[in-house]
Amino acid sequence: MSDEIKWKKESDMPLMAMSMGRMTVNKTGSWRNLRPVIEKEKCIKCGICWKFCPDVSIRLDEEDYPVVDLEFCKGCGICAVECPKDAITMIKEE
Amino acid sequence: MKYTIPAQEVMCSGHKACQGCGAALAMRYALKALGPRTIMTFPACCWSVIDGPFPYSAVGVPLFHTAFETAAVVASGIRAGLDARGEKDVNVVAWAGDGGTFDIGIQALSGTTERNDNIIYVCYDNEAYMNTGVQRSSATPWGAVTTTTPPRHFKKERKKDMMAILAAHSIPYTASASVAYPEDFIKKLNYAKSIEGTKFLHILATCPPGWRSAPEIAVQLAKLAVQTHAFPLYEIHEGRYFKMSMNPAKKPLTDYLKPQGRFRHLTEEQVADMDRMIDERYSYLLEQAERSKPYFDAKKETK
Ligand SMILES: Cc1ncc(C[n+]2csc(CCOP(=O)(O)OP(=O)(O)O)c2C)c(N)n1
Ligand code: SF4
Ligand code: SF4
Ligand code: SF4
Ligand SMILES: [Mg+2]
């Protein structure tokens, strides 16, 4: 499924009300009061922060380090609490 | 990187769940196990909002919004349709809140279950009607405050034993799970996928606004619910044979209750009462698991 809905002609449309678009149009990063900041030096690349993010907002880079997707991260702080190495700090957004 | 849960993400970012929502985590894990060949039904519940407004969706699989009472039976109908078309490789999943399962959807669920229709029913239990602003349900635990059970009249009834009600229908598989133990949850879903008939999963899903707790401890709370024996993880096979998924040494109940505003009003004696009820239920489960041992031993041998 694509993020944007693209119908060229009327006949492309489904016969009943159907949601064809993805919620990735909704940039939930704007909800955030606190931002997770990861200290790479402390990180052991366990992936626990990735595992427990309810917003699918942490991905692992080519070297398996976690990267927060600030476009969607809501700043819940679960990743910071679950990190076994205290490598994630929540800092106030301006 | 060695993942302990599947790497695939079917559910996307941008959904409308509150910060630290256990129901969102539950869905993310469930879809990792189920994969894209899945059709879901949602009755009215938080998830009908979390998924997003028309014409957008977050689950990444076809989803049918049903009337509040009918998640199970609409799933039954979808399964019948797929059978008529000869499509065998699709998971049909009814996904409902505790209100939609324990209370208002129980009749349709009982019907589906009695016919042993080939679906997976997942109840994400946040222990109240959260979408409409925290009203008590029959899944709300004893002692909890909701807007309809305020502190002076906190809930005086025990949580309904939904697992036992489902098991009484003699369905092949009933299991409880938790968002704090995704590996266990996914293992259970994979087992549910592998067998025919009605499969019921009861998953505890933290709700920070409803439980009046901080969003960052959502996973910690779900873990403490298991560690304090308040929400035991177990399976019931063929409606009769019990198996504990884990049997952790009991932590003090207050570890679980203290961080939650919904239990703040309880006196020491009331917490002790609650603890007694929890222990009573837990020892019943242990007894059942003990009784069921020969069944699982025999199963192992025939493997
Ligand atoms: C027949 C009917 N009665 C009432 C409602 C209003 N309603 C919508 S969602 C909801 C609460 C659902 O609670 P639950 O099933 O526990 O799911 P949660 O919102 O907690 O995720 C209610 C009462 C409705 N949509 N339909
Ligand atoms: S703060 Fe919450 S939403 Fe943001 S990355 Fe961490 S777990 Fe995900
Ligand atoms: S949980 Fe902590 S240590 Fe593990 S990958 Fe994330 S930041 Fe690194
Ligand atoms: S009210 Fe609770 S269950 Fe509903 S979206 Fe918010 S955190 Fe999730
Ligand atoms: Mg609920």
Short mmCIF file of C-alpha atoms and ligand atoms in Angstrom, two decimals:
data_model
loop_
_atom_site.label_atom_id
_atom_site.label_comp_id
_atom_site.label_asym_id
_atom_site.label_seq_id
_atom_site.Cartn_x
_atom_site.Cartn_y
_atom_site.Cartn_z
CA MET A 1 0.00 0.00 0.00
CA SER A 2 1.24 3.48 -0.77
CA ASP A 3 1.07 6.46 1.56
CA GLU A 4 -0.96 8.65 -0.78
CA ILE A 5 -4.20 7.73 -2.45
CA LYS A 6 -3.91 7.93 -6.21
CA TRP A 7 -6.99 7.23 -8.28
CA LYS A 8 -6.71 8.07 -11.93
CA LYS A 9 -10.31 7.52 -12.88
CA GLU A 10 -13.57 7.02 -11.07
CA SER A 11 -13.64 3.31 -11.94
CA ASP A 12 -10.43 2.81 -9.93
CA MET A 13 -12.40 3.58 -6.80
CA PRO A 14 -13.72 0.72 -4.67
CA LEU A 15 -17.48 0.06 -4.73
CA MET A 16 -17.91 0.64 -1.00
CA ALA A 17 -16.19 2.91 1.51
CA MET A 18 -12.68 1.51 1.86
CA SER A 19 -9.61 3.02 3.48
CA MET A 20 -6.84 2.61 0.94
CA GLY A 21 -4.36 5.13 2.36
CA ARG A 22 -1.75 4.56 5.05
CA MET A 23 -1.72 6.42 8.36
CA THR A 24 1.90 7.39 7.69
CA VAL A 25 0.31 10.61 6.39
CA ASN A 26 -0.26 11.46 10.07
CA LYS A 27 3.03 12.84 11.40
CA THR A 28 2.65 12.04 15.09
CA GLY A 29 6.07 13.49 15.93
CA SER A 30 4.22 16.77 16.53
CA TRP A 31 2.63 15.23 19.67
CA ARG A 32 6.00 14.88 21.35
CA ASN A 33 6.96 16.79 24.51
CA LEU A 34 10.03 14.68 25.26
CA ARG A 35 12.54 13.44 22.75
CA PRO A 36 14.60 10.24 23.12
CA VAL A 37 18.33 10.76 22.57
CA ILE A 38 20.51 7.68 22.19
CA GLU A 39 24.11 7.61 23.37
CA LYS A 40 25.86 5.31 20.93
CA GLU A 41 28.81 4.75 23.29
CA LYS A 42 26.56 3.09 25.87
CA CYS A 43 24.48 1.09 23.39
CA ILE A 44 25.05 -2.68 23.13
CA LYS A 45 22.76 -3.05 20.09
CA CYS A 46 20.33 -5.39 21.87
CA GLY A 47 17.29 -4.07 19.97
CA ILE A 48 15.10 -3.93 23.09
CA CYS A 49 14.14 -0.30 22.43
CA TRP A 50 13.12 -1.29 18.89
CA LYS A 51 11.08 -4.17 20.25
CA PHE A 52 8.97 -2.15 22.67
CA CYS A 53 8.17 0.97 20.63
CA PRO A 54 4.36 1.13 20.21
CA ASP A 55 4.77 3.55 17.33
CA VAL A 56 7.22 1.61 15.16
CA SER A 57 9.49 4.64 15.46
CA ILE A 58 12.84 2.98 16.05
CA ARG A 59 14.73 1.26 13.29
CA LEU A 60 18.14 -0.35 13.35
CA ASP A 61 20.79 1.05 11.01
CA GLU A 62 23.30 -0.96 8.94
CA GLU A 63 25.47 -1.42 12.02
CA ASP A 64 22.43 -2.41 14.12
CA TYR A 65 22.40 0.84 16.12
CA PRO A 66 18.89 2.10 16.90
CA VAL A 67 17.74 5.29 15.17
CA VAL A 68 14.62 7.17 16.30
CA ASP A 69 12.24 8.34 13.59
CA LEU A 70 11.35 11.79 14.91
CA GLU A 71 8.69 12.22 12.27
CA PHE A 72 6.52 9.73 14.21
CA CYS A 73 8.01 9.23 17.71
CA LYS A 74 5.39 10.41 20.25
CA GLY A 75 7.91 10.65 23.09
CA CYS A 76 6.26 8.06 25.36
CA GLY A 77 9.61 7.19 26.93
CA ILE A 78 9.13 3.40 26.92
CA CYS A 79 12.40 2.92 25.02
CA ALA A 80 14.30 4.91 27.67
CA VAL A 81 12.81 2.87 30.53
CA GLU A 82 13.34 -0.50 28.82
CA CYS A 83 16.94 0.11 27.68
CA PRO A 84 19.12 -2.14 29.85
CA LYS A 85 22.14 0.16 29.49
CA ASP A 86 20.46 3.52 30.21
CA ALA A 87 21.64 4.64 26.81
CA ILE A 88 18.46 6.61 26.09
CA THR A 89 17.65 9.94 27.76
CA MET A 90 14.41 11.84 27.31
CA ILE A 91 15.05 15.54 26.80
CA LYS A 92 12.50 18.36 26.64
CA GLU A 93 11.46 19.53 23.19
CA GLU A 94 11.77 23.28 22.65
CA MET B 1 21.21 -8.59 14.58
CA LYS B 2 19.41 -11.59 16.04
CA TYR B 3 15.78 -10.62 16.46
CA THR B 4 13.77 -12.30 19.20
CA ILE B 5 10.53 -11.38 17.39
CA PRO B 6 9.87 -11.25 13.62
CA ALA B 7 11.45 -8.23 11.92
CA GLN B 8 8.52 -7.63 9.58
CA GLU B 9 6.34 -4.60 10.37
CA VAL B 10 2.82 -4.82 9.02
CA MET B 11 1.32 -2.10 11.22
CA CYS B 12 2.67 1.37 10.39
CA SER B 13 3.58 4.53 12.29
CA GLY B 14 1.20 7.47 12.35
CA HIS B 15 -1.63 5.64 14.15
CA LYS B 16 -3.73 7.50 16.70
CA ALA B 17 -3.03 5.61 19.93
CA CYS B 18 -2.07 7.60 23.02
CA GLN B 19 1.57 7.71 24.06
CA GLY B 20 2.59 4.35 25.54
CA CYS B 21 -0.55 2.49 24.43
CA GLY B 22 -0.41 -1.24 25.14
CA ALA B 23 -3.15 -1.93 22.59
CA ALA B 24 -0.92 -0.49 19.85
CA LEU B 25 1.97 -2.67 20.99
CA ALA B 26 -0.32 -5.71 21.01
CA MET B 27 -1.33 -5.06 17.41
CA ARG B 28 2.24 -4.53 16.28
CA TYR B 29 3.25 -7.90 17.76
CA ALA B 30 0.14 -9.72 16.53
CA LEU B 31 0.67 -8.64 12.94
CA LYS B 32 4.33 -9.63 13.11
CA ALA B 33 3.12 -13.16 13.83
CA LEU B 34 0.10 -13.15 11.53
CA GLY B 35 1.67 -11.47 8.50
CA PRO B 36 -0.07 -9.68 5.65
CA ARG B 37 -2.32 -12.63 4.66
CA THR B 38 -4.74 -11.67 7.40
CA ILE B 39 -8.23 -10.16 7.54
CA MET B 40 -9.38 -8.51 10.74
CA THR B 41 -12.66 -7.39 12.25
CA PHE B 42 -12.88 -4.58 14.84
CA PRO B 43 -15.98 -3.79 16.82
CA ALA B 44 -16.27 -0.30 18.34
CA CYS B 45 -13.23 0.09 20.59
CA CYS B 46 -10.08 2.18 20.89
CA TRP B 47 -8.64 0.34 17.92
CA SER B 48 -11.42 1.57 15.65
CA VAL B 49 -10.03 5.05 16.37
CA ILE B 50 -6.33 4.16 16.57
CA ASP B 51 -6.46 2.76 13.05
CA GLY B 52 -7.26 6.23 11.68
CA PRO B 53 -10.11 8.04 9.97
CA PHE B 54 -11.38 7.26 6.47
CA PRO B 55 -9.67 6.94 4.00
CA TYR B 56 -6.56 5.92 5.97
CA SER B 57 -5.61 2.84 7.93
CA ALA B 58 -2.64 1.74 10.05
CA VAL B 59 -2.96 -2.04 10.30
CA GLY B 60 -1.74 -2.81 6.79
CA VAL B 61 -4.24 -5.63 6.28
CA PRO B 62 -7.90 -5.63 5.19
CA LEU B 63 -10.04 -4.65 8.12
CA PHE B 64 -13.82 -4.69 8.60
CA HIS B 65 -15.34 -2.32 11.18
CA THR B 66 -18.30 -4.13 12.77
CA ALA B 67 -21.09 -3.25 15.16
CA PHE B 68 -20.03 -3.46 18.80
CA GLU B 69 -21.67 -6.84 19.42
CA THR B 70 -20.48 -8.72 16.36
CA ALA B 71 -16.69 -8.97 15.96
CA ALA B 72 -16.66 -12.76 16.30
CA VAL B 73 -19.59 -13.52 14.06
CA VAL B 74 -18.45 -11.18 11.27
CA ALA B 75 -15.11 -13.01 11.40
CA SER B 76 -17.05 -16.29 11.10
CA GLY B 77 -18.78 -14.91 8.01
CA ILE B 78 -15.50 -13.82 6.44
CA ARG B 79 -14.11 -17.30 7.04
CA ALA B 80 -17.18 -18.84 5.38
CA GLY B 81 -16.65 -16.54 2.38
CA LEU B 82 -12.99 -17.49 2.09
CA ASP B 83 -13.89 -21.17 2.34
CA ALA B 84 -16.43 -20.74 -0.46
CA ARG B 85 -13.68 -19.25 -2.61
CA GLY B 86 -11.26 -21.99 -1.65
CA GLU B 87 -8.79 -19.57 -0.03
CA LYS B 88 -7.09 -21.49 2.74
CA ASP B 89 -4.01 -19.43 3.58
CA VAL B 90 -5.70 -16.40 5.17
CA ASN B 91 -5.86 -15.78 8.92
CA VAL B 92 -9.20 -14.40 10.04
CA VAL B 93 -8.85 -12.48 13.26
CA ALA B 94 -11.51 -10.82 15.39
CA TRP B 95 -9.81 -8.08 17.40
CA ALA B 96 -11.82 -6.57 20.23
CA GLY B 97 -11.50 -4.74 23.53
CA ASP B 98 -12.59 -6.14 26.86
CA GLY B 99 -15.97 -4.39 26.68
CA GLY B 100 -16.56 -5.85 23.24
CA THR B 101 -15.56 -9.30 24.49
CA PHE B 102 -16.48 -9.78 28.15
CA ASP B 103 -19.74 -7.84 27.97
CA ILE B 104 -21.36 -6.82 24.74
CA GLY B 105 -19.75 -9.25 22.28
CA ILE B 106 -20.03 -12.36 24.42
CA GLN B 107 -23.15 -13.72 22.73
CA ALA B 108 -21.68 -13.59 19.20
CA LEU B 109 -18.38 -14.93 20.54
CA SER B 110 -20.14 -17.81 22.25
CA GLY B 111 -21.94 -18.64 19.00
CA THR B 112 -18.76 -18.64 16.95
CA THR B 113 -17.02 -20.68 19.61
CA GLU B 114 -19.82 -23.22 19.94
CA ARG B 115 -19.59 -23.83 16.17
CA ASN B 116 -15.79 -23.94 16.55
CA ASP B 117 -15.47 -21.64 13.52
CA ASN B 118 -11.94 -21.40 12.25
CA ILE B 119 -10.90 -17.95 13.51
CA ILE B 120 -8.52 -16.40 15.99
CA TYR B 121 -10.20 -14.10 18.50
CA VAL B 122 -7.90 -11.65 20.25
CA CYS B 123 -9.20 -9.63 23.16
CA TYR B 124 -6.85 -6.78 24.06
CA ASP B 125 -7.86 -6.13 27.61
CA ASN B 126 -7.24 -2.64 28.97
CA GLU B 127 -9.71 -3.39 31.77
CA ALA B 128 -12.38 -0.78 31.01
CA TYR B 129 -14.31 0.94 28.22
CA MET B 130 -11.46 3.27 27.36
CA ASN B 131 -12.60 4.67 24.04
CA THR B 132 -15.64 6.28 25.64
CA GLY B 133 -13.73 7.62 28.65
CA VAL B 134 -13.01 4.81 31.14
CA GLN B 135 -16.24 3.12 32.23
CA ARG B 136 -16.05 -0.13 34.18
CA SER B 137 -16.48 -3.41 32.32
CA SER B 138 -16.71 -6.94 33.68
CA ALA B 139 -12.97 -7.14 32.94
CA THR B 140 -12.17 -4.26 35.30
CA PRO B 141 -10.36 -5.77 38.29
CA TRP B 142 -11.64 -5.62 41.84
CA GLY B 143 -10.58 -2.39 43.54
CA ALA B 144 -10.14 -0.27 40.42
CA VAL B 145 -11.51 3.21 39.95
CA THR B 146 -13.21 4.12 36.69
CA THR B 147 -15.55 7.01 35.93
CA THR B 148 -18.53 4.77 36.77
CA THR B 149 -16.82 3.29 39.85
CA PRO B 150 -15.41 6.38 41.60
CA PRO B 151 -13.07 6.08 44.62
CA ARG B 152 -15.84 5.86 47.25
CA HIS B 153 -17.59 3.19 45.21
CA PHE B 154 -14.62 1.49 43.58
CA LYS B 155 -15.28 -1.74 41.73
CA LYS B 156 -16.42 -4.41 44.20
CA GLU B 157 -16.85 -7.25 41.72
CA ARG B 158 -14.06 -9.52 40.59
CA LYS B 159 -12.78 -9.62 37.06
CA LYS B 160 -14.82 -12.08 35.01
CA ASP B 161 -12.93 -15.29 34.22
CA MET B 162 -13.28 -15.07 30.44
CA MET B 163 -10.65 -17.75 29.80
CA ALA B 164 -12.75 -20.25 31.76
CA ILE B 165 -15.91 -19.28 29.88
CA LEU B 166 -14.17 -19.82 26.54
CA ALA B 167 -12.59 -23.06 27.70
CA ALA B 168 -16.03 -24.29 28.76
CA HIS B 169 -16.90 -24.28 25.04
CA SER B 170 -14.17 -26.94 24.61
CA ILE B 171 -12.31 -24.98 21.95
CA PRO B 172 -8.86 -26.25 20.98
CA TYR B 173 -6.88 -23.33 22.36
CA THR B 174 -7.28 -20.55 24.90
CA ALA B 175 -4.30 -18.52 26.10
CA SER B 176 -3.47 -15.38 28.02
CA ALA B 177 -0.57 -13.16 26.97
CA SER B 178 0.98 -9.80 27.75
CA VAL B 179 2.54 -6.93 25.83
CA ALA B 180 5.53 -7.19 28.18
CA TYR B 181 6.33 -10.66 26.83
CA PRO B 182 6.15 -10.34 23.05
CA GLU B 183 8.07 -13.57 22.38
CA ASP B 184 5.51 -15.55 24.39
CA PHE B 185 2.59 -13.72 22.74
CA ILE B 186 3.96 -14.39 19.24
CA LYS B 187 4.62 -18.04 20.05
CA LYS B 188 0.99 -18.40 21.12
CA LEU B 189 -0.29 -16.73 17.97
CA ASN B 190 1.86 -18.99 15.84
CA TYR B 191 0.38 -22.00 17.61
CA ALA B 192 -3.13 -20.58 17.13
CA LYS B 193 -2.39 -20.14 13.42
CA SER B 194 -1.31 -23.76 13.11
CA ILE B 195 -4.54 -25.37 14.35
CA GLU B 196 -8.15 -25.43 13.12
CA GLY B 197 -11.11 -24.16 15.11
CA THR B 198 -11.74 -21.20 17.37
CA LYS B 199 -8.68 -19.92 19.15
CA PHE B 200 -8.99 -17.30 21.91
CA LEU B 201 -6.19 -15.05 23.10
CA HIS B 202 -6.59 -12.76 26.09
CA ILE B 203 -3.92 -10.11 26.19
CA LEU B 204 -3.36 -7.56 28.93
CA ALA B 205 -2.76 -4.16 27.31
CA THR B 206 -1.67 -1.24 29.46
CA CYS B 207 -3.69 1.96 29.04
CA PRO B 208 -1.85 4.95 30.57
CA PRO B 209 -4.81 7.39 30.63
CA GLY B 210 -7.28 4.76 31.83
CA TRP B 211 -4.99 3.29 34.46
CA ARG B 212 -3.75 6.76 35.40
CA SER B 213 -0.16 5.73 35.00
CA ALA B 214 2.86 7.23 33.25
CA PRO B 215 3.23 6.21 29.61
CA GLU B 216 6.92 5.28 29.94
CA ILE B 217 6.17 2.48 32.42
CA ALA B 218 3.53 0.82 30.23
CA VAL B 219 5.68 -2.24 29.55
CA GLN B 220 6.94 -2.34 33.15
CA LEU B 221 3.36 -2.42 34.45
CA ALA B 222 2.37 -5.23 32.11
CA LYS B 223 5.40 -7.15 33.36
CA LEU B 224 4.54 -6.46 37.01
CA ALA B 225 1.00 -7.72 36.42
CA VAL B 226 2.50 -11.10 35.60
CA GLN B 227 5.19 -10.97 38.31
CA THR B 228 2.66 -10.15 41.04
CA HIS B 229 0.37 -12.95 39.76
CA ALA B 230 -2.39 -10.40 39.08
CA PHE B 231 -2.43 -11.44 35.41
CA PRO B 232 -1.06 -14.98 35.05
CA LEU B 233 0.12 -16.23 31.66
CA TYR B 234 -1.23 -19.67 30.85
CA GLU B 235 -2.83 -21.82 28.18
CA ILE B 236 -5.86 -24.11 28.18
CA HIS B 237 -5.77 -26.87 25.58
CA GLU B 238 -8.95 -28.58 24.42
CA GLY B 239 -10.88 -26.71 27.09
CA ARG B 240 -9.47 -28.93 29.84
CA TYR B 241 -5.69 -29.02 30.08
CA PHE B 242 -3.90 -26.12 31.72
CA LYS B 243 -0.29 -25.11 31.24
CA MET B 244 1.45 -22.21 32.96
CA SER B 245 3.52 -20.22 30.46
CA MET B 246 5.67 -18.90 33.28
CA ASN B 247 5.54 -19.18 37.02
CA PRO B 248 7.56 -16.28 38.43
CA ALA B 249 8.32 -15.83 42.14
CA LYS B 250 5.64 -13.46 43.40
CA LYS B 251 6.57 -9.80 43.80
CA PRO B 252 4.64 -7.62 46.30
CA LEU B 253 1.29 -6.61 44.82
CA THR B 254 1.92 -2.97 45.74
CA ASP B 255 4.74 -2.87 43.16
CA TYR B 256 2.00 -3.21 40.56
CA LEU B 257 -0.69 -1.10 42.26
CA LYS B 258 1.33 1.91 43.47
CA PRO B 259 2.23 3.42 40.08
CA GLN B 260 -1.44 3.32 38.99
CA GLY B 261 -3.83 6.10 39.98
CA ARG B 262 -6.79 3.75 39.59
CA PHE B 263 -5.72 1.85 42.73
CA ARG B 264 -4.44 4.82 44.76
CA HIS B 265 -7.48 4.97 47.08
CA LEU B 266 -7.07 1.41 48.39
CA THR B 267 -6.26 0.99 52.08
CA GLU B 268 -3.71 -1.54 53.30
CA GLU B 269 -6.49 -3.96 54.31
CA GLN B 270 -8.12 -3.62 50.93
CA VAL B 271 -4.83 -4.36 49.18
CA ALA B 272 -4.51 -7.44 51.40
CA ASP B 273 -8.03 -8.50 50.35
CA MET B 274 -7.09 -8.09 46.73
CA ASP B 275 -3.88 -10.04 47.27
CA ARG B 276 -5.87 -12.90 48.80
CA MET B 277 -8.17 -13.06 45.78
CA ILE B 278 -5.16 -13.11 43.46
CA ASP B 279 -3.45 -15.89 45.42
CA GLU B 280 -6.63 -17.92 45.51
CA ARG B 281 -6.98 -17.75 41.76
CA TYR B 282 -3.28 -18.39 41.16
CA SER B 283 -3.21 -21.52 43.28
CA TYR B 284 -6.30 -22.78 41.43
CA LEU B 285 -4.38 -22.39 38.15
CA LEU B 286 -1.33 -24.16 39.56
CA GLU B 287 -3.54 -27.04 40.69
CA GLN B 288 -5.09 -27.29 37.23
CA ALA B 289 -1.64 -27.25 35.62
CA GLU B 290 -0.49 -30.00 37.96
CA ARG B 291 -3.54 -32.11 37.07
CA SER B 292 -2.87 -31.55 33.36
CA LYS B 293 0.76 -32.68 33.43
CA PRO B 294 0.12 -36.25 32.16
CA TYR B 295 -1.68 -34.84 29.12
CA PHE B 296 1.26 -32.65 28.08
CA ASP B 297 3.79 -35.40 28.91
CA ALA B 298 1.90 -37.82 26.66
CA LYS B 299 1.78 -35.18 23.93
CA LYS B 300 5.55 -34.76 24.14
CA GLU B 301 6.11 -38.51 23.85
CA THR B 302 4.00 -38.88 20.71
CA LYS B 303 5.99 -36.08 19.03
C1 LIG C 1 -24.02 -0.76 20.61
C2 LIG C 1 -23.03 0.26 21.01
N1 LIG C 1 -23.03 0.71 22.30
C3 LIG C 1 -22.13 1.64 22.68
C4 LIG C 1 -21.20 2.12 21.81
C5 LIG C 1 -20.22 3.16 22.27
N2 LIG C 1 -18.87 2.65 22.44
C6 LIG C 1 -17.96 2.73 21.44
S1 LIG C 1 -16.44 2.16 21.86
C7 LIG C 1 -16.99 1.81 23.42
C8 LIG C 1 -16.04 1.26 24.45
C9 LIG C 1 -15.32 0.03 24.05
O1 LIG C 1 -14.68 -0.54 25.14
P1 LIG C 1 -13.76 -1.79 24.93
O2 LIG C 1 -14.44 -2.82 24.15
O3 LIG C 1 -13.22 -2.21 26.26
O4 LIG C 1 -12.57 -1.24 24.03
P2 LIG C 1 -11.56 -0.04 24.42
O5 LIG C 1 -12.20 1.23 23.99
O6 LIG C 1 -11.31 -0.09 25.87
O7 LIG C 1 -10.34 -0.32 23.61
C10 LIG C 1 -18.34 2.14 23.59
C11 LIG C 1 -19.12 1.99 24.83
C12 LIG C 1 -21.24 1.65 20.47
N3 LIG C 1 -20.35 2.07 19.57
N4 LIG C 1 -22.14 0.72 20.10
S1 SF4 C 2 9.77 7.57 23.00
FE1 SF4 C 2 8.15 6.04 22.62
S2 SF4 C 2 7.46 6.50 20.54
FE2 SF4 C 2 9.46 7.48 20.77
S3 SF4 C 2 10.93 5.99 20.02
FE3 SF4 C 2 10.78 5.69 22.25
S4 SF4 C 2 9.25 4.08 22.50
FE4 SF4 C 2 9.02 4.89 20.39
S1 SF4 C 3 17.79 -0.79 24.28
FE1 SF4 C 3 19.55 0.53 24.73
S2 SF4 C 3 21.32 -0.81 24.49
FE2 SF4 C 3 19.62 -1.86 23.52
S3 SF4 C 3 19.73 -1.21 21.36
FE3 SF4 C 3 18.36 0.23 22.38
S4 SF4 C 3 19.68 1.94 23.02
FE4 SF4 C 3 21.03 0.20 22.53
S1 SF4 C 4 -7.19 5.21 25.75
FE1 SF4 C 4 -5.79 3.56 26.34
S2 SF4 C 4 -6.20 1.84 24.93
FE2 SF4 C 4 -7.14 3.70 24.07
S3 SF4 C 4 -5.58 4.50 22.65
FE3 SF4 C 4 -5.27 5.52 24.63
S4 SF4 C 4 -3.76 4.25 25.70
FE4 SF4 C 4 -4.56 3.03 24.00
MG MG C 5 -11.31 -1.81 27.05
#
